[in-house]
Amino acid sequence: MNSKRRSPFLHSIRFQLLVAVNVVVFLMLAALLSFDYQRELAAHFGEKKFALKDEARTLLPSVIHLQRHGRDAIQEYVDYVCGRMEDADSPGHHIAVEIGGDLIQANSHHRASTDLGSTMKAATTKGGNQILHENQELIVGTQSHGDTSVYVSENVTRLGMSFSWMG
């Protein structure tokens, strides 16, 4: 007697049809879940871009007002505002202000660097407000008036999100 006897059910049309239908349903479900995830991620990035632009818009009038008090007053204000942002709520949050080519960056989280400031500016001139900086993906919001610009960025890499699929 053959001990490797196969069940006739495995060779039946009913079983093969059941497998084919389930594979198709599984693949469609996986495609729909992937599409829904990407749609939700794009919506989240859109909200984040709007929030950062709104924050820059809120900071700009204060920065313009503080210009008459000097660079130190602006530095103190930017450090205070950036320091109030918690990494849990706003990971990698950073603020930079450019006045007539002079760049002032928040020092409260020790992220300030000439490279980061120019990267934030580059993100906004490219139009997408997204940029890669030292293997970290940043979203940048900006608002300008005359020769004064405020840049607010956030690191989305820490959130486990990536906009690389967005092109």
XYZ file of C-alpha atoms in Angstrom:
167
model
C 0.000 0.000 0.000
C 1.214 3.520 -0.860
C 1.705 5.626 2.289
C 1.893 8.851 0.236
C -1.654 8.597 -0.901
C -3.104 11.981 -1.875
C -6.595 13.029 -1.149
C -8.838 13.221 -4.190
C -10.137 16.516 -2.777
C -6.792 18.255 -3.537
C -7.164 17.413 -7.229
C -10.814 18.322 -7.471
C -12.064 21.288 -9.457
C -13.817 22.554 -6.346
C -10.521 22.802 -4.404
C -8.636 24.418 -7.298
C -11.417 26.946 -7.806
C -11.483 27.680 -4.079
C -7.709 28.315 -4.074
C -7.858 30.500 -7.203
C -10.704 32.642 -5.848
C -9.045 33.062 -2.446
C -5.711 34.063 -4.013
C -7.445 36.699 -6.156
C -9.403 38.037 -3.160
C -6.239 38.144 -1.034
C -4.306 40.041 -3.718
C -7.134 42.535 -4.196
C -7.388 43.070 -0.441
C -3.618 43.623 -0.183
C -3.736 46.139 -3.061
C -6.661 48.013 -1.483
C -4.947 48.131 1.919
C -1.760 49.450 0.319
C -3.704 52.097 -1.607
C -5.592 53.146 1.536
C -2.351 53.372 3.544
C -0.722 55.583 0.910
C -3.821 57.786 0.731
C -3.860 58.223 4.519
C -0.130 58.937 4.547
C -0.513 61.574 1.825
C -3.337 63.177 3.810
C -1.179 63.197 6.939
C 1.701 64.831 5.045
C -0.704 67.433 3.668
C -1.917 68.242 7.175
C 1.664 68.416 8.456
C 2.696 70.778 5.636
C -0.269 73.021 6.393
C 0.487 73.024 10.146
C 4.136 73.964 9.589
C 3.221 76.711 7.128
C 0.638 77.983 9.590
C 3.235 78.022 12.372
C 5.633 79.988 10.146
C 2.805 82.413 9.303
C 2.115 82.874 13.021
C 5.788 83.500 13.866
C 6.479 85.965 11.039
C 4.701 89.045 12.496
C 6.516 88.597 15.815
C 9.868 88.257 14.070
C 9.184 91.392 12.030
C 8.201 93.254 15.210
C 11.343 92.061 17.041
C 13.670 93.240 14.259
C 13.824 96.705 15.816
C 15.043 95.118 19.073
C 17.961 93.397 17.359
C 19.241 89.965 16.495
C 19.507 88.834 20.141
C 15.802 89.447 20.731
C 14.903 87.368 17.667
C 17.308 84.608 18.750
C 15.761 84.511 22.218
C 12.232 84.380 20.775
C 13.053 81.607 18.284
C 14.823 79.581 21.003
C 11.833 79.980 23.313
C 9.238 78.938 20.735
C 11.263 75.992 19.443
C 12.102 74.889 22.994
C 8.405 74.651 23.838
C 7.904 72.003 21.166
C 8.250 68.499 22.551
C 9.875 65.774 20.472
C 6.943 63.476 21.219
C 4.501 65.893 19.579
C 6.751 67.411 16.953
C 9.852 65.284 16.317
C 12.870 67.073 14.918
C 11.113 70.458 15.139
C 13.385 73.310 14.081
C 12.914 77.012 13.371
C 15.118 79.243 11.252
C 14.681 82.907 10.376
C 16.388 84.637 7.474
C 16.590 88.418 7.489
C 18.384 89.978 4.554
C 20.618 86.939 4.096
C 21.419 86.599 7.832
C 20.276 83.212 9.152
C 19.116 82.851 12.768
C 18.340 79.326 13.981
C 16.891 77.960 17.182
C 19.536 76.510 19.481
C 17.146 74.995 22.026
C 17.362 71.425 20.679
C 20.954 71.668 19.410
C 19.969 71.055 15.776
C 21.210 74.355 14.379
C 23.739 74.124 11.564
C 24.499 76.124 8.460
C 23.748 73.021 6.410
C 20.319 72.502 7.993
C 19.372 76.141 7.438
C 20.288 76.021 3.760
C 18.524 72.659 3.398
C 15.310 74.113 4.844
C 15.517 77.024 2.426
C 16.200 74.666 -0.493
C 13.118 72.587 0.373
C 10.860 75.592 0.028
C 12.431 76.837 -3.208
C 11.888 73.428 -4.820
C 8.175 73.794 -4.195
C 7.556 70.407 -2.567
C 8.518 71.479 0.953
C 10.042 68.032 1.440
C 13.737 67.273 1.448
C 16.266 64.711 2.575
C 18.890 65.992 5.040
C 21.518 63.655 6.533
C 19.309 60.583 5.935
C 16.363 62.315 7.575
C 13.243 63.316 5.722
C 12.087 66.831 6.548
C 8.903 68.711 5.819
C 9.339 72.486 5.830
C 6.780 75.261 6.143
C 7.707 78.820 5.253
C 6.301 82.308 5.249
C 7.986 85.446 3.935
C 7.488 89.183 3.901
C 10.019 91.415 2.198
C 13.523 90.225 3.055
C 12.321 88.271 6.116
C 11.507 84.558 5.928
C 10.555 82.093 8.651
C 11.216 78.376 8.106
C 9.759 75.675 10.336
C 10.733 72.056 9.772
C 9.907 68.693 11.232
C 11.609 65.344 10.848
C 9.132 62.746 9.608
C 11.676 59.910 9.605
C 11.206 59.463 13.364
C 7.497 58.972 12.839
C 8.203 55.910 10.719
C 6.801 57.691 7.685
C 8.430 58.279 4.366
C 7.510 60.501 1.470
C 9.978 58.801 -0.896
C 7.128 56.861 -2.497
C 5.420 60.172 -3.329
C 8.055 60.922 -5.976
